[in-house]
Short mmCIF file of C-alpha atoms in Angstrom, two decimals:
data_model
loop_
_atom_site.label_atom_id
_atom_site.label_comp_id
_atom_site.label_asym_id
_atom_site.label_seq_id
_atom_site.Cartn_x
_atom_site.Cartn_y
_atom_site.Cartn_z
CA MET E 286 43.15 117.21 62.89
CA GLU E 287 45.99 115.33 64.47
CA ARG E 288 47.39 113.77 60.95
CA GLU E 289 46.96 117.29 59.54
CA LEU E 290 49.19 118.85 62.20
CA GLU E 291 51.42 116.08 61.71
CA ASP E 292 51.73 116.27 58.13
CA ARG E 293 52.03 119.97 58.21
CA LEU E 294 54.90 119.98 61.13
CA MET E 295 56.79 117.23 59.33
CA ARG E 296 56.45 119.04 55.65
CA TYR E 297 57.54 122.27 57.51
CA CYS E 298 60.45 121.37 59.76
CA ALA E 299 61.68 119.68 56.14
CA VAL E 300 62.86 123.19 54.98
CA ASP E 301 65.88 124.83 56.38
CA THR E 302 65.13 128.27 57.80
CA GLN E 303 68.11 128.60 60.24
CA SER E 304 68.68 132.96 60.84
CA ASP E 305 71.58 133.92 61.20
CA GLU E 306 72.87 136.47 63.71
CA GLY E 307 75.76 137.52 61.53
CA SER E 308 73.81 138.71 58.58
CA ALA E 309 72.53 142.33 58.14
CA SER E 310 70.00 141.19 55.69
CA ARG E 311 66.07 141.11 56.24
CA PRO E 312 65.04 138.42 56.55
CA SER E 313 68.46 137.53 57.96
CA THR E 314 68.62 134.23 55.59
CA ALA E 315 67.04 134.05 52.06
CA ILE E 316 66.29 130.34 52.88
CA GLN E 317 63.65 131.54 55.42
CA LEU E 318 61.54 132.92 52.36
CA ASN E 319 61.47 129.39 51.09
CA LEU E 320 59.19 128.73 53.80
CA ALA E 321 57.10 131.82 53.85
CA ARG E 322 56.13 130.57 50.22
CA MET E 323 54.80 127.66 51.31
CA LEU E 324 52.85 129.38 54.14
CA ALA E 325 51.35 131.85 51.81
CA GLU E 326 50.33 129.12 49.92
CA ASP E 327 48.72 127.26 52.55
CA LEU E 328 47.01 130.21 53.94
CA ARG E 329 45.30 131.06 50.60
CA ALA E 330 44.47 127.01 50.11
CA ALA E 331 43.02 127.01 53.99
CA GLY E 332 40.61 130.18 52.56
CA ALA E 333 42.52 133.40 54.05
CA GLU E 334 42.36 136.43 52.60
CA GLU E 335 44.99 139.59 51.98
CA VAL E 336 47.65 136.99 52.28
CA THR E 337 51.24 138.67 51.52
CA ILE E 338 54.58 138.63 52.01
CA THR E 339 55.93 141.90 53.25
CA ASP E 340 59.57 143.52 51.98
CA TYR E 341 60.62 142.12 55.68
CA GLY E 342 60.00 138.93 55.23
CA ALA E 343 56.84 138.30 57.14
CA VAL E 344 53.95 136.17 56.16
CA LEU E 345 50.39 138.23 56.75
CA ALA E 346 46.66 136.69 56.51
CA THR E 347 43.11 138.10 57.33
CA VAL E 348 40.39 135.88 58.28
CA PRO E 349 37.47 138.08 57.89
CA GLY E 350 35.47 138.37 61.13
CA THR E 351 31.62 137.01 61.16
CA ALA E 352 30.60 138.17 64.62
CA PRO E 353 32.13 141.54 66.58
CA GLY E 354 34.80 141.92 69.00
CA PRO E 355 38.31 142.30 68.95
CA VAL E 356 40.54 141.99 66.23
CA ILE E 357 43.03 139.30 67.41
CA GLY E 358 46.39 138.10 65.87
CA LEU E 359 47.66 134.99 65.85
CA CYS E 360 51.53 134.61 65.61
CA ALA E 361 54.73 132.20 65.28
CA HIS E 362 58.03 132.52 63.66
CA MET E 363 59.67 130.47 60.65
CA ASP E 364 63.19 130.74 61.69
CA THR E 365 64.93 128.01 63.61
CA ALA E 366 67.70 128.53 65.78
CA PRO E 367 71.51 128.80 65.01
CA ALA E 368 72.91 126.96 67.97
CA PHE E 369 72.78 123.50 66.16
CA ASN E 370 72.65 121.94 63.03
CA ALA E 371 69.35 122.78 60.88
CA THR E 372 70.33 121.46 57.74
CA GLY E 373 69.06 118.16 56.29
CA VAL E 374 66.44 117.92 58.96
CA LYS E 375 64.71 114.34 58.67
CA PRO E 376 61.31 114.49 61.08
CA ARG E 377 60.02 111.02 61.88
CA VAL E 378 56.84 109.70 63.98
CA ILE E 379 57.26 107.45 67.12
CA ARG E 380 53.57 106.21 66.91
CA GLY E 381 52.06 105.22 70.15
CA TYR E 382 55.12 105.89 72.20
CA ASN E 383 55.82 103.00 74.78
CA GLY E 384 57.14 105.08 77.33
CA GLY E 385 60.52 103.78 76.91
CA ALA E 386 64.16 105.43 75.41
CA ILE E 387 63.41 106.94 71.94
CA THR E 388 66.75 106.30 69.45
CA TYR E 389 67.84 108.12 66.71
CA PRO E 390 68.75 106.30 63.31
CA ASP E 391 71.62 108.57 62.52
CA SER E 392 73.32 108.91 65.97
CA ALA E 393 73.66 107.36 69.46
CA LEU E 394 71.40 109.13 71.16
CA MET E 395 68.90 108.27 73.42
CA LEU E 396 66.15 110.44 74.40
CA THR E 397 64.35 109.14 77.81
CA PRO E 398 61.94 110.53 80.23
CA GLU E 399 64.90 110.55 82.84
CA HIS E 400 66.51 113.05 80.56
CA SER E 401 63.44 114.79 79.62
CA PRO E 402 60.77 114.27 82.65
CA TYR E 403 57.40 115.33 80.51
CA LEU E 404 58.36 112.79 77.85
CA ALA E 405 57.11 110.35 80.93
CA THR E 406 53.97 111.65 80.98
CA LYS E 407 53.13 110.78 76.97
CA VAL E 408 52.74 107.21 76.52
CA GLY E 409 50.56 106.53 73.86
CA HIS E 410 51.04 109.81 72.24
CA ASP E 411 52.68 110.11 68.52
CA ILE E 412 56.27 111.78 69.54
CA VAL E 413 57.99 113.72 66.27
CA THR E 414 61.69 114.04 66.27
CA ALA E 415 64.48 114.52 63.76
CA SER E 416 67.22 112.11 63.14
CA GLY E 417 70.04 112.69 65.97
CA THR E 418 72.31 114.95 63.60
CA THR E 419 69.67 118.05 63.53
CA LEU E 420 67.32 119.96 65.42
CA LEU E 421 63.98 119.33 64.61
CA GLY E 422 62.21 123.06 63.96
CA ALA E 423 59.08 122.02 66.48
CA ASP E 424 60.29 125.80 67.61
CA ASP E 425 58.13 127.10 66.04
CA LYS E 426 57.00 125.25 63.31
CA ALA E 427 54.42 123.45 65.59
CA GLY E 428 53.25 127.02 66.32
CA VAL E 429 52.74 127.71 62.71
CA ALA E 430 51.57 124.35 61.97
CA ILE E 431 49.13 124.89 64.93
CA ILE E 432 47.75 128.52 63.63
CA LEU E 433 47.50 126.95 60.09
CA THR E 434 45.36 124.33 61.24
CA ALA E 435 43.33 126.38 63.47
CA VAL E 436 42.60 128.71 60.64
CA ARG E 437 41.50 126.47 58.30
CA GLU E 438 39.24 124.91 60.86
CA ILE E 439 37.92 128.00 61.92
CA ILE E 440 36.86 129.00 58.00
CA ALA E 441 35.49 125.49 57.18
CA THR E 442 33.27 125.45 60.30
CA GLY E 443 32.23 129.07 59.76
CA ALA E 444 31.85 129.62 63.43
CA PRO E 445 31.41 132.69 64.86
CA ARG E 446 34.44 134.86 65.31
CA PRO E 447 35.97 138.38 65.13
CA LYS E 448 38.21 139.39 62.66
CA LEU E 449 41.70 137.62 62.89
CA ARG E 450 45.12 138.46 61.51
CA VAL E 451 48.21 135.79 60.67
CA ALA E 452 51.46 137.15 61.05
CA PHE E 453 54.17 134.11 60.50
CA THR E 454 57.58 136.02 61.17
CA PRO E 455 61.28 135.57 60.37
CA ASP E 456 64.51 136.03 62.88
CA GLU E 457 62.74 135.59 66.24
CA GLU E 458 65.76 133.35 67.29
CA ILE E 459 67.76 136.16 66.64
CA GLY E 460 65.84 138.73 68.27
CA ARG E 461 64.61 140.52 65.14
CA GLY E 462 61.50 138.83 64.28
CA VAL E 463 59.51 142.07 64.95
CA ASP E 464 60.09 144.65 62.61
CA PRO E 465 59.26 148.25 63.59
CA ARG E 466 56.52 148.59 60.73
CA LEU E 467 55.16 144.99 62.00
CA PRO E 468 52.63 146.36 64.65
CA ALA E 469 50.95 148.84 62.10
CA ASP E 470 50.80 146.00 59.43
CA LEU E 471 49.33 143.50 61.68
CA GLY E 472 46.55 145.96 63.08
CA VAL E 473 45.07 144.00 66.21
CA ASP E 474 43.68 144.86 69.40
CA PHE E 475 46.59 142.28 70.80
CA ALA E 476 47.76 138.98 69.74
CA TYR E 477 49.39 135.54 70.84
CA THR E 478 52.43 133.78 70.37
CA PHE E 479 51.88 130.44 69.92
CA ASP E 480 55.85 129.58 70.95
CA GLY E 481 55.32 127.88 74.52
CA GLY E 482 56.10 124.35 75.68
CA ALA E 483 54.01 122.11 77.81
CA VAL E 484 50.48 121.99 77.58
CA GLY E 485 48.59 124.82 79.51
CA GLU E 486 51.25 127.07 79.53
CA VAL E 487 49.65 130.74 79.08
CA GLU E 488 52.73 133.12 79.66
CA HIS E 489 52.58 137.02 80.19
CA GLU E 490 56.26 137.41 81.61
CA THR E 491 59.65 136.93 80.09
CA PHE E 492 63.40 138.01 80.71
CA SER E 493 64.32 141.32 79.93
CA ALA E 494 67.07 141.04 77.51
CA ASP E 495 70.27 142.94 76.29
CA GLY E 496 73.29 141.78 73.78
CA ALA E 497 76.63 142.83 73.93
CA LYS E 498 79.39 142.89 71.51
CA ILE E 499 83.43 142.92 72.98
CA ARG E 500 86.02 143.40 70.52
CA ILE E 501 89.68 143.40 71.81
CA GLU E 502 92.35 144.70 69.67
CA GLY E 503 95.68 143.50 70.53
CA VAL E 504 99.19 143.61 69.09
CA SER E 505 100.29 141.31 66.46
CA THR E 506 103.92 140.52 65.78
CA HIS E 507 106.25 137.72 64.52
CA THR E 508 105.60 134.94 67.31
CA GLY E 509 109.58 134.45 66.95
CA THR E 510 110.04 137.81 68.03
CA ALA E 511 107.18 138.53 70.01
CA LYS E 512 108.63 138.85 73.38
CA GLY E 513 107.55 142.10 75.22
CA LYS E 514 105.78 143.58 71.79
CA MET E 515 103.15 140.94 71.29
CA VAL E 516 99.83 141.39 73.08
CA ASN E 517 97.29 138.69 72.37
CA ALA E 518 93.72 139.47 72.16
CA LEU E 519 92.48 135.49 72.51
CA HIS E 520 94.27 135.86 75.75
CA LEU E 521 92.89 139.28 77.03
CA ALA E 522 89.28 137.35 76.17
CA ALA E 523 90.11 134.46 78.25
CA LYS E 524 90.97 136.80 81.14
CA ILE E 525 87.49 138.14 80.93
CA ILE E 526 85.75 134.81 80.70
CA ALA E 527 87.79 133.71 83.90
CA THR E 528 86.97 137.16 85.64
CA LEU E 529 83.24 136.94 85.13
CA PRO E 530 81.00 134.98 88.07
CA GLN E 531 80.75 131.72 86.46
CA ALA E 532 79.50 129.48 89.66
CA THR E 533 76.33 131.37 89.95
CA GLU E 534 75.31 133.77 87.05
CA THR E 535 75.54 131.42 84.06
CA PRO E 536 72.79 129.47 82.12
CA GLU E 537 73.95 126.12 83.41
CA VAL E 538 73.91 127.31 87.54
CA THR E 539 70.72 129.15 87.40
CA ASP E 540 66.89 128.51 86.98
CA GLY E 541 63.20 130.01 88.07
CA ARG E 542 63.75 133.89 88.61
CA GLU E 543 67.37 134.04 88.43
CA GLY E 544 68.99 136.02 85.49
CA PHE E 545 72.41 135.29 83.89
CA TRP E 546 75.39 136.48 81.87
CA HIS E 547 76.03 134.01 78.78
CA ILE E 548 79.30 134.04 76.20
CA HIS E 549 77.79 132.77 73.02
CA ALA E 550 80.32 133.42 70.69
CA LEU E 551 83.84 134.16 70.56
CA THR E 552 85.98 134.76 67.49
CA GLY E 553 89.07 135.89 66.22
CA THR E 554 92.97 135.75 66.36
CA ALA E 555 95.88 137.02 68.39
CA ALA E 556 95.17 140.54 66.86
CA VAL E 557 91.65 140.78 67.48
CA ALA E 558 89.25 138.68 68.90
CA GLU E 559 85.23 139.67 69.48
CA MET E 560 83.17 138.20 71.93
CA SER E 561 79.16 138.32 71.93
CA VAL E 562 77.53 138.10 75.30
CA ILE E 563 74.09 137.55 76.09
CA LEU E 564 72.59 139.25 79.51
CA ARG E 565 69.17 138.03 81.03
CA ASP E 566 66.92 139.51 84.08
CA PHE E 567 63.60 139.54 85.03
CA GLU E 568 63.96 143.26 86.53
CA LEU E 569 65.04 145.93 84.38
CA ASP E 570 67.55 147.03 87.64
CA GLY E 571 68.65 143.50 87.32
CA LEU E 572 69.80 143.54 83.76
CA ALA E 573 71.48 146.49 84.20
CA ALA E 574 73.65 145.60 86.91
CA ARG E 575 74.59 142.95 84.96
CA GLY E 576 75.49 145.14 82.13
CA ALA E 577 77.25 146.97 84.27
CA MET E 578 79.33 144.15 85.79
CA LEU E 579 80.17 142.99 82.30
CA GLN E 580 81.54 146.79 81.17
CA GLN E 581 83.71 146.96 84.87
CA VAL E 582 85.36 143.52 83.99
CA CYS E 583 86.24 144.82 80.34
CA ALA E 584 87.73 147.86 82.12
CA ALA E 585 89.97 145.84 84.76
CA VAL E 586 91.67 143.47 82.26
CA ALA E 587 91.78 146.53 79.71
CA ALA E 588 94.03 148.44 82.84
CA THR E 589 96.03 145.20 83.07
CA GLU E 590 97.17 145.77 79.29
CA PRO E 591 97.16 149.68 78.29
CA ARG E 592 98.49 148.57 74.72
CA ALA E 593 95.15 146.90 73.89
CA THR E 594 91.59 148.26 73.10
CA ILE E 595 88.67 147.03 74.84
CA THR E 596 85.63 147.77 73.87
CA CYS E 597 82.19 147.03 75.12
CA GLU E 598 78.85 148.02 73.47
CA ILE E 599 75.49 146.92 74.98
CA ARG E 600 72.18 147.34 72.91
CA PRO E 601 68.59 146.22 74.17
CA GLN E 602 66.99 143.45 73.04
CA TYR E 603 63.90 143.02 74.66
CA ARG E 604 62.21 143.91 77.55
CA ASN E 605 59.67 141.65 80.39
CA MET E 606 55.78 141.92 78.57
CA ARG E 607 54.65 141.96 82.23
CA TYR E 608 55.65 145.42 82.56
CA TRP E 609 52.43 146.17 80.20
CA LEU E 610 50.27 143.06 80.12
CA GLU E 611 49.80 143.44 83.98
CA LYS E 612 47.99 146.87 82.88
CA ASP E 613 45.48 144.78 81.09
CA MET E 614 45.13 141.24 81.54
CA THR E 615 42.19 140.97 78.93
CA PRO E 616 43.88 138.71 76.56
CA VAL E 617 45.59 136.79 79.57
CA THR E 618 42.41 135.78 80.90
CA LEU E 619 40.58 135.05 77.63
CA ALA E 620 43.62 131.94 77.07
CA HIS E 621 43.09 130.93 80.30
CA ALA E 622 39.17 130.59 79.69
CA ALA E 623 39.98 129.03 76.72
CA CYS E 624 42.09 126.51 78.48
CA ARG E 625 39.55 125.82 81.28
CA ALA E 626 37.01 124.97 78.16
CA GLU E 627 39.35 122.55 77.00
CA GLY E 628 39.67 120.81 80.15
CA ILE E 629 43.37 122.08 80.61
CA GLU E 630 44.30 124.33 83.83
CA PRO E 631 46.41 127.08 82.71
CA VAL E 632 49.77 127.66 84.20
CA SER E 633 51.62 131.06 83.75
CA ASN E 634 55.24 130.66 84.44
CA PRO E 635 57.63 132.73 83.47
CA ILE E 636 59.56 132.51 80.60
CA ARG E 637 63.40 131.93 81.13
CA GLY E 638 63.58 133.56 77.20
CA GLY E 639 61.67 136.16 75.36
CA THR E 640 59.53 135.57 71.90
CA ASP E 641 58.14 138.07 69.65
CA GLY E 642 55.54 138.68 72.11
CA SER E 643 57.85 140.75 74.08
CA ARG E 644 58.82 143.21 71.45
CA LEU E 645 55.26 143.20 70.45
CA THR E 646 53.95 144.12 73.73
CA GLU E 647 56.92 146.59 74.18
CA MET E 648 55.84 148.19 70.81
CA GLY E 649 51.89 148.43 71.91
CA VAL E 650 50.34 145.09 70.97
CA PRO E 651 49.37 142.79 74.26
CA CYS E 652 50.74 139.86 73.03
CA PRO E 653 50.96 136.56 75.44
CA ASN E 654 52.63 133.11 74.80
CA VAL E 655 50.66 130.11 74.58
CA PHE E 656 51.52 126.34 74.53
CA THR E 657 52.67 124.43 71.34
CA GLY E 658 53.95 120.98 73.03
CA MET E 659 57.59 121.50 71.98
CA GLN E 660 60.49 120.48 73.68
CA ASP E 661 64.41 120.11 74.48
CA ILE E 662 64.78 122.80 71.59
CA HIS E 663 67.76 124.38 70.32
CA GLY E 664 69.14 121.05 70.46
CA PRO E 665 69.17 117.13 68.88
CA LEU E 666 66.86 115.72 71.13
CA GLU E 667 63.96 118.57 70.24
CA TRP E 668 60.84 116.71 69.93
CA VAL E 669 56.94 117.17 69.96
CA SER E 670 53.92 115.53 70.66
CA VAL E 671 51.16 115.49 68.04
CA GLN E 672 48.61 115.30 70.69
CA ASP E 673 50.02 118.09 72.45
CA MET E 674 49.44 120.26 69.42
CA ALA E 675 46.35 118.97 68.88
CA ALA E 676 45.27 120.56 72.20
CA ALA E 677 46.84 123.70 71.31
CA THR E 678 44.77 123.97 68.10
CA ARG E 679 41.57 123.47 70.42
CA VAL E 680 42.67 126.12 72.44
CA CYS E 681 43.61 128.53 70.04
CA ILE E 682 39.74 127.81 68.22
CA ARG E 683 38.23 127.92 71.56
CA LEU E 684 39.71 131.15 72.25
CA VAL E 685 38.54 132.91 68.90
CA GLY E 686 35.29 131.50 69.52
CA LEU E 687 35.21 133.33 72.92
CA ALA E 688 35.85 136.61 71.67
CA ALA E 689 33.22 136.71 69.86
CA THR E 690 30.49 139.15 71.10
#
């Protein structure tokens, strides 16, 4: 099973599937369909039925049940994050990790237990990384490999199982992984995303999230005759950033249950500038307060320069899945039981982020998140243990078996 997982991960990570927030197409990038077609063939080879690629880019499949029980969905996302280079990924394996620093062939980077304490617990494991100039894409191709390996094993052994539905989605990293048609197309009683980190994580609480677009229209003139005429949109953008609370409410200074605001893109010219901001909080009132703060700051900066136009549009992204799952913890309890049956103590910490499960749960499909082993995601030091992936695969197989009645 470990070699199969490794082979799948290496093959999938080599395919560029980066999503694009600025694209209006669905999926946001056509390259994601390259992996979708590969996964559809792998599902058929594993024995899955009703394998389709939807017109919104999701790969769906069925594993027919051999015993009564709830219809269960197994979900992972195909895209990789736009946060870092994902073109030309060269995955590699460090076999039998010795506990020291991991170097990279294409850069001077080093991955060390001091930087990533979880790595210190993986001595003897086979560690997969990229080559130093790209992210790896274990987020969430590790989840894809885990589900496909579990599906092949479940079908091959013929163990009792309820009906299963598989969904590999595009565009999760840009908050568009759950098309409004997906819940009906999936057709399950509940589901699991395999999109978590350390072994034992079974998460049923995420951030609630909004996204904001700020547009600043200044006054453009020739710089040689600009006195008293020019209004520089970029200067006003800088004022907005400087006015927002940075010492206490940004990602780099918060953790645990603390929320934040985060400017992740700024583009433009002296004439027009646009800023993209994400707002995060575990509670809806805290999220609303951050949105109100952002709008107040924009209004205050606009008041200093009446010749400029500043707009701030806030849109919902996803909500804390806890609001729905706490009403019926059946899928969480089942995942906890599956972990314990494999000798793993489950851990349910809140996710400082979101998953497709956040949106699915909000849309009526309860969907907690299960570990894959991936670490240091969205950057060049991303890595995953093959043995951790194997543990997640065993948990997946076990929870399917426990659900059969």
